[in-house]
Coordinates of C-alpha atoms and ligand atoms in Angstrom, one line a residue:
K788 CA 25.6 -21.0 5.2
T789 CA 22.5 -20.7 3.3
A790 CA 20.6 -24.2 3.7
S791 CA 18.3 -23.8 0.1
N792 CA 19.8 -22.3 -3.0
P793 CA 19.3 -19.1 -3.2
F794 CA 18.0 -19.1 -6.8
N795 CA 15.6 -20.7 -4.7
L796 CA 14.6 -18.0 -2.5
V797 CA 13.0 -16.4 -6.2
H798 CA 12.1 -19.2 -7.9
A799 CA 8.2 -17.4 -8.2
D800 CA 9.8 -13.9 -9.2
L801 CA 11.8 -14.8 -12.6
R802 CA 8.9 -17.3 -13.5
H803 CA 7.1 -14.1 -13.3
L804 CA 10.1 -12.1 -15.1
E805 CA 10.1 -14.3 -17.6
S806 CA 6.3 -14.3 -18.9
T807 CA 6.7 -10.3 -18.1
I808 CA 9.8 -10.5 -20.6
S809 CA 7.6 -12.5 -23.4
L810 CA 4.8 -10.4 -23.7
L811 CA 7.0 -7.6 -23.7
L812 CA 8.7 -9.2 -26.8
Q813 CA 5.0 -9.7 -28.6
S814 CA 6.1 -8.3 -32.4
T815 CA 3.5 -8.5 -35.5
V816 CA 6.3 -10.2 -36.9
P817 CA 6.9 -13.2 -35.6
K818 CA 10.2 -13.9 -36.4
L819 CA 11.2 -10.9 -34.1
S820 CA 9.2 -12.1 -31.1
Q821 CA 11.1 -15.4 -31.9
I822 CA 14.3 -14.6 -32.0
S823 CA 14.3 -11.5 -29.4
N824 CA 13.0 -14.4 -26.7
Y825 CA 15.2 -17.0 -27.7
Y826 CA 18.3 -17.3 -25.5
I827 CA 15.6 -15.5 -22.2
N828 CA 13.4 -19.0 -22.9
N829 CA 16.3 -21.4 -23.2
S830 CA 16.7 -21.7 -19.3
G831 CA 20.2 -19.1 -18.6
K832 CA 21.0 -18.7 -15.4
R833 CA 19.6 -15.4 -14.1
I834 CA 22.4 -15.0 -12.3
R835 CA 21.9 -10.8 -13.2
P836 CA 17.8 -10.4 -12.3
T837 CA 18.1 -13.2 -9.3
I838 CA 20.9 -11.0 -7.7
L839 CA 18.9 -7.6 -8.6
L840 CA 15.7 -9.4 -6.8
L841 CA 18.1 -10.5 -3.5
L842 CA 19.8 -7.1 -3.3
S843 CA 15.6 -5.6 -2.9
K844 CA 14.7 -8.5 -0.3
A845 CA 17.7 -7.6 1.9
T846 CA 17.9 -3.8 1.7
S847 CA 13.2 -4.0 2.0
K848 CA 11.8 -3.9 5.8
S849 CA 9.0 -5.3 4.7
H850 CA 11.3 -8.6 2.2
L851 CA 9.4 -7.4 -0.5
V852 CA 10.4 -6.6 -4.1
S853 CA 9.0 -3.4 -5.6
P854 CA 6.8 -3.4 -8.6
S855 CA 9.9 -0.8 -9.8
Q856 CA 12.6 -3.0 -9.3
R857 CA 11.3 -6.0 -10.9
K858 CA 11.0 -3.8 -13.7
L859 CA 14.6 -3.5 -12.8
G860 CA 15.6 -7.0 -13.1
E861 CA 13.4 -7.4 -16.7
I862 CA 15.3 -4.3 -18.2
T863 CA 18.1 -5.9 -17.4
E864 CA 18.2 -9.7 -18.2
M865 CA 17.4 -7.8 -21.4
I866 CA 19.8 -6.0 -21.8
H867 CA 22.1 -8.7 -21.3
A868 CA 20.3 -11.1 -23.8
A869 CA 20.5 -8.0 -26.5
S870 CA 24.5 -8.2 -26.0
L871 CA 24.8 -12.4 -26.2
L872 CA 22.5 -11.4 -29.8
H873 CA 25.3 -9.2 -30.9
D874 CA 28.1 -10.5 -28.9
D875 CA 27.7 -14.8 -30.3
V876 CA 27.8 -12.3 -33.7
I877 CA 31.1 -10.5 -33.8
D878 CA 32.5 -13.3 -31.7
N879 CA 31.1 -16.5 -35.0
S880 CA 29.6 -18.3 -31.6
S881 CA 27.9 -21.5 -33.2
T882 CA 27.0 -22.5 -29.9
R883 CA 25.1 -21.1 -26.8
R884 CA 23.5 -23.0 -23.7
N885 CA 23.8 -26.2 -25.3
I886 CA 21.7 -24.8 -28.4
P887 CA 22.4 -23.4 -31.8
S888 CA 23.7 -19.9 -31.2
T889 CA 20.7 -17.1 -33.4
P890 CA 23.4 -16.8 -35.7
T891 CA 24.0 -19.8 -37.1
A892 CA 19.4 -20.7 -36.4
F893 CA 18.2 -17.3 -38.2
G894 CA 21.8 -15.6 -39.2
N895 CA 23.6 -12.3 -38.9
K896 CA 21.5 -10.2 -39.9
M897 CA 19.1 -11.3 -37.8
S898 CA 20.1 -11.8 -34.6
I899 CA 21.9 -8.5 -34.5
L900 CA 18.2 -6.4 -35.8
A901 CA 16.8 -9.0 -32.4
G902 CA 19.5 -7.7 -30.6
D903 CA 17.9 -3.3 -31.2
Y904 CA 14.8 -4.8 -30.8
L905 CA 14.7 -6.3 -27.2
L906 CA 16.8 -2.5 -27.2
A907 CA 14.4 -0.6 -28.1
Q908 CA 11.6 -2.6 -26.1
A909 CA 14.1 -2.9 -22.8
C910 CA 14.5 1.7 -23.0
I911 CA 10.7 1.6 -23.4
L912 CA 10.3 -0.9 -20.4
L913 CA 13.0 2.2 -18.9
A914 CA 10.8 5.2 -20.2
S915 CA 8.1 4.1 -17.5
L916 CA 10.1 4.3 -14.3
N917 CA 8.9 7.8 -15.6
N918 CA 12.9 8.4 -13.5
T919 CA 15.6 10.3 -15.2
D920 CA 17.9 9.9 -13.1
V921 CA 18.3 5.7 -13.5
V922 CA 16.9 6.4 -17.4
K923 CA 20.4 7.8 -17.7
I924 CA 22.3 4.9 -15.4
M925 CA 20.3 2.6 -17.4
S926 CA 21.8 4.4 -20.5
T927 CA 25.1 4.4 -19.5
V928 CA 26.0 0.7 -19.6
I929 CA 24.4 0.0 -22.7
A930 CA 27.2 3.2 -23.9
N931 CA 29.3 0.7 -21.4
L932 CA 28.9 -2.4 -22.8
V933 CA 29.9 -1.1 -26.2
E934 CA 32.7 0.5 -25.3
G935 CA 34.3 -2.6 -23.5
E936 CA 33.8 -4.9 -26.4
I937 CA 35.2 -1.8 -29.2
L938 CA 37.8 -2.2 -26.5
Q939 CA 38.5 -6.1 -26.6
L940 CA 38.5 -5.3 -30.4
S941 CA 41.4 -3.0 -30.7
S942 CA 44.0 -3.8 -28.4
R943 CA 46.0 -6.7 -28.4
T944 CA 47.8 -5.8 -24.8
T945 CA 50.0 -6.9 -22.4
D946 CA 48.3 -4.8 -20.1
F947 CA 46.4 -6.2 -16.6
S948 CA 44.8 -2.9 -16.2
I949 CA 43.5 -2.0 -19.3
Y950 CA 42.0 -5.8 -19.6
L951 CA 40.5 -5.0 -16.0
E952 CA 38.7 -0.9 -17.4
K953 CA 37.5 -3.5 -20.2
T954 CA 36.0 -7.0 -17.7
Y955 CA 34.5 -3.5 -15.9
L956 CA 32.8 -2.0 -18.9
K957 CA 31.7 -5.5 -20.7
T958 CA 30.5 -7.3 -17.7
A959 CA 30.5 -5.6 -14.4
S960 CA 28.5 -2.6 -15.3
L961 CA 25.5 -3.8 -16.4
I962 CA 25.4 -5.8 -12.9
S963 CA 27.0 -3.0 -11.0
L964 CA 24.6 -0.4 -12.3
A965 CA 21.7 -2.2 -12.5
S966 CA 22.2 -3.3 -9.0
K967 CA 22.5 0.8 -8.0
A968 CA 19.5 1.8 -10.0
A969 CA 17.4 -1.5 -8.4
M970 CA 18.3 0.6 -5.0
I971 CA 17.7 3.5 -6.0
V972 CA 14.0 3.4 -6.8
D973 CA 13.2 1.7 -3.8
S974 CA 15.0 5.6 -2.6
R975 CA 17.4 3.1 -0.1
S976 CA 20.0 5.3 1.2
E977 CA 23.0 6.4 0.2
E978 CA 25.5 3.7 1.9
V979 CA 23.3 0.9 0.5
I980 CA 23.5 2.4 -3.0
H981 CA 27.0 2.2 -2.7
A982 CA 27.6 -0.5 -1.1
A983 CA 24.9 -2.6 -3.3
E984 CA 27.6 -0.8 -7.0
E985 CA 30.4 -2.1 -5.5
F986 CA 28.4 -5.2 -4.9
G987 CA 27.6 -5.8 -9.0
K988 CA 30.9 -3.9 -9.5
N989 CA 33.2 -6.9 -7.2
L990 CA 30.6 -9.5 -8.6
G991 CA 30.8 -8.2 -12.3
I992 CA 34.2 -8.6 -12.6
A993 CA 35.3 -12.1 -10.4
F994 CA 32.1 -13.4 -12.7
Q995 CA 34.6 -12.9 -16.5
L996 CA 37.6 -13.8 -14.6
I997 CA 35.9 -17.3 -14.5
D998 CA 33.8 -16.9 -18.1
D999 CA 38.0 -15.9 -19.3
M1000 CA 39.5 -19.6 -16.7
L1001 CA 36.6 -21.7 -17.9
D1002 CA 37.1 -20.8 -21.1
F1003 CA 40.6 -22.9 -21.1
S1004 CA 38.6 -26.4 -19.3
N1005 CA 36.8 -29.2 -21.4
F1006 CA 33.7 -29.0 -19.2
D1007 CA 30.7 -28.4 -21.5
L1008 CA 29.6 -24.9 -21.2
G1009 CA 26.9 -25.7 -23.3
K1010 CA 28.7 -23.3 -25.7
P1011 CA 32.5 -23.4 -27.7
S1012 CA 35.0 -23.7 -25.2
N1013 CA 39.0 -22.4 -26.3
A1014 CA 37.7 -19.6 -27.8
D1015 CA 39.1 -16.9 -26.8
L1016 CA 42.6 -17.0 -27.9
K1017 CA 41.3 -17.6 -31.6
L1018 CA 39.4 -14.7 -31.3
G1019 CA 42.6 -12.9 -30.6
L1020 CA 41.7 -12.4 -27.3
A1021 CA 44.1 -13.0 -24.0
T1022 CA 41.7 -13.2 -20.8
A1023 CA 43.3 -13.6 -17.8
P1024 CA 44.9 -16.3 -17.4
A1025 CA 47.6 -16.1 -20.7
L1026 CA 48.3 -12.3 -19.2
F1027 CA 49.6 -14.1 -16.1
A1028 CA 50.9 -16.9 -17.9
Y1029 CA 52.5 -13.9 -19.8
E1030 CA 54.8 -12.7 -16.4
E1031 CA 56.6 -16.3 -16.5
F1032 CA 56.5 -16.8 -19.3
P1033 CA 57.4 -13.5 -21.5
E1034 CA 58.1 -15.2 -25.3
L1035 CA 53.9 -15.0 -25.3
G1036 CA 54.2 -11.0 -26.2
P1037 CA 54.4 -11.4 -29.5
L1038 CA 51.8 -13.7 -29.7
I1039 CA 49.7 -11.2 -27.3
S1040 CA 50.6 -8.6 -29.4
R1041 CA 49.8 -10.2 -33.3
G1042 CA 46.6 -10.9 -31.6
F1043 CA 47.4 -15.6 -31.9
G1044 CA 47.3 -14.4 -35.8
E1045 CA 49.7 -16.8 -36.8
P1046 CA 49.9 -20.8 -37.3
G1047 CA 50.4 -22.5 -34.3
D1048 CA 50.4 -19.8 -32.1
V1049 CA 46.7 -20.4 -30.6
E1050 CA 47.9 -24.1 -29.5
L1051 CA 51.5 -22.3 -28.2
A1052 CA 49.8 -19.9 -26.4
T1053 CA 47.0 -22.5 -24.6
N1054 CA 49.9 -25.1 -23.8
L1055 CA 51.6 -22.5 -22.4
V1056 CA 49.1 -20.7 -20.6
L1057 CA 48.0 -24.8 -18.7
T1058 CA 51.6 -24.9 -18.2
S1059 CA 51.4 -22.0 -16.3
Q1060 CA 50.3 -20.8 -12.3
G1061 CA 47.5 -19.2 -15.1
I1062 CA 44.5 -20.4 -14.6
S1063 CA 45.6 -20.8 -10.6
K1064 CA 45.8 -17.3 -10.3
T1065 CA 42.7 -16.3 -12.4
K1066 CA 40.4 -18.3 -10.5
E1067 CA 43.1 -16.5 -7.2
L1068 CA 41.9 -13.2 -8.2
A1069 CA 38.7 -13.8 -8.5
R1070 CA 38.3 -14.8 -5.0
K1071 CA 39.9 -10.8 -4.5
Y1072 CA 36.9 -9.6 -6.4
I1073 CA 33.7 -12.3 -4.8
D1074 CA 35.5 -11.3 -0.9
R1075 CA 35.1 -7.0 -1.8
A1076 CA 31.8 -8.2 -3.1
K1077 CA 31.2 -9.6 0.1
I1078 CA 32.9 -6.7 2.1
A1079 CA 30.6 -4.8 -0.2
I1080 CA 27.1 -5.6 1.3
S1081 CA 28.6 -6.8 4.9
S1082 CA 26.5 -4.5 6.6
F1083 CA 23.7 -5.9 5.8
E1084 CA 20.6 -7.1 8.3
G1085 CA 21.0 -11.1 8.1
S1086 CA 18.5 -12.5 6.5
P1087 CA 17.1 -14.7 3.7
A1088 CA 18.1 -13.1 1.0
K1089 CA 21.1 -11.4 2.2
D1090 CA 22.5 -15.3 2.7
G1091 CA 21.6 -15.7 -0.9
L1092 CA 23.3 -13.0 -2.3
D1093 CA 26.9 -15.1 0.0
E1094 CA 25.7 -17.6 -1.9
I1095 CA 25.5 -16.5 -5.2
C1096 CA 29.1 -15.4 -4.7
E1097 CA 30.6 -18.7 -3.8
L1098 CA 28.5 -19.8 -6.8
V1099 CA 29.8 -17.3 -9.3
L1100 CA 33.9 -18.4 -7.9
N1101 CA 32.9 -22.3 -8.3
R1102 CA 31.1 -23.4 -11.5
E1103 CA 32.1 -25.0 -14.3
K1104 CA 29.6 -23.8 -17.1
Ligands
2DE826 C1 29.9 -11.8 -23.3 O1 32.1 -11.6 -23.0 C2 30.2 -10.3 -23.8 C3 29.8 -8.9 -23.1 C4 29.2 -7.5 -24.1 C5 28.9 -7.7 -25.1 C6 28.6 -6.4 -25.8 C7 28.3 -5.9 -27.3 C8 28.2 -4.6 -27.5 P1 32.5 -13.3 -24.0 P2 30.3 -15.6 -24.0 C9 27.7 -7.0 -28.1 C10 27.1 -4.4 -27.9 C11 25.4 -4.1 -26.8 C12 24.6 -4.2 -26.8 C13 23.3 -4.5 -28.0 C14 23.6 -3.7 -25.5 O2 33.5 -13.9 -23.4 O3 31.3 -15.6 -23.6 O4 32.1 -13.7 -25.2 O5 29.6 -16.1 -23.3 O6 30.7 -14.2 -23.6 O7 30.1 -16.1 -25.3
MG827 MG1 31.4 -14.1 -27.4
MG828 MG1 32.0 -11.8 -27.5
MG829 MG1 33.3 -16.0 -22.7

C-alpha cells in the first residue's frame, strides 16, 4: 500500500494541465472562455487525466510523461467537461461541485454552446497530435457518449446487460479509449495498450456504478442526489431491487412517472440488497481493473493506479 495519495504524484502535471486548458479556451467572445472553463476551474476530481498520467509514468522506463500524453490528458478533461455542460442541461440539474450548474448560472443555450466550443477546441488539440488512429479513437469516444446518453433516454428496461452497455458508452468508453490512446502515442507494446484499455474500461464501469449508488445516499455530492429515479432512470440499485421486488417492474417501465412512484421505488431500493449488491459488483470491476495492470513493473505510479481503484470504490462523493 502506498503512503502517498495518487493525486500527489501528479500534482504538478495537473496544475500544468489546468493552465494549458485555460489558455486553449481563451476566446474573443469573453463569455465563452468563462463558461467553457467553469467546471474545469472548479476543483473536479481530475480522475481521468490522473489515470492517464499515472499509466504513462507506470509504463515508461524513465517514468516520464510525453508531450503527446499530456495533450491526451487535456483532451480527455475537455471532452469530459463538455459532456457535463450538456449533461446538466439534459438532466435539468441545478448544482455541480457545490456551485450552481452552468444551465442555472448561464442558461441552457449558453451551456450547450460552451460545450460545443470545448469539444471543438479539444478537436483542434487532437489534430495537433498528427495521429489519425488516435483521432479515430477519440472521435469514437464522443460518438459513444452520445449513444450512451440516447440509450439512457430511450430504454426503460429491467435488462441489466443494457444498463451495463449504456454504462460503458456514457462513462467507461472515455477512460478506456483515452488510456489506450495515451499508450499508442508513446509507442507502447500491444500488451500494454490492451492492458490500459481494459484497466480504463473496468475502472470506468465501477466509477459509474458507484455514481449510481451514491445517487441513493444522503452524502453531500456537490450535486443533487436522489435524482436518477426522478429522471425516470433505473440504475443498478433499482435493477437489483427489482430482482427482490418484482412489483418494481411496471414502475421501471413507466419511468417512475406516476404520482408516488419515486417514493415507493426509493423505499423498495433502500429496503432491498440493491445498494450492497451494486457495491459488490463495483468491487468485481475494480478487481478486474487491478488484474489488467498486474503485470506492470512495480513503481510509485503503478501503486498510485491501484490506490485510485480503491478510492473510486470507497469514495463518498
Ligand atoms: C454523466 O452521468 C453523463 C455522462 C455522459 C454525458 C453525455 C452527453 C452526450 P450522470 P452526474 C451529455 C454529449 C457529449 C458531449 C458533448 C461530449 O449520472 O450524476 O448524469 O454527475 O452524471 O450528473
Ligand atoms: Mg447528470
Ligand atoms: Mg446524465
Ligand atoms: Mg449520476
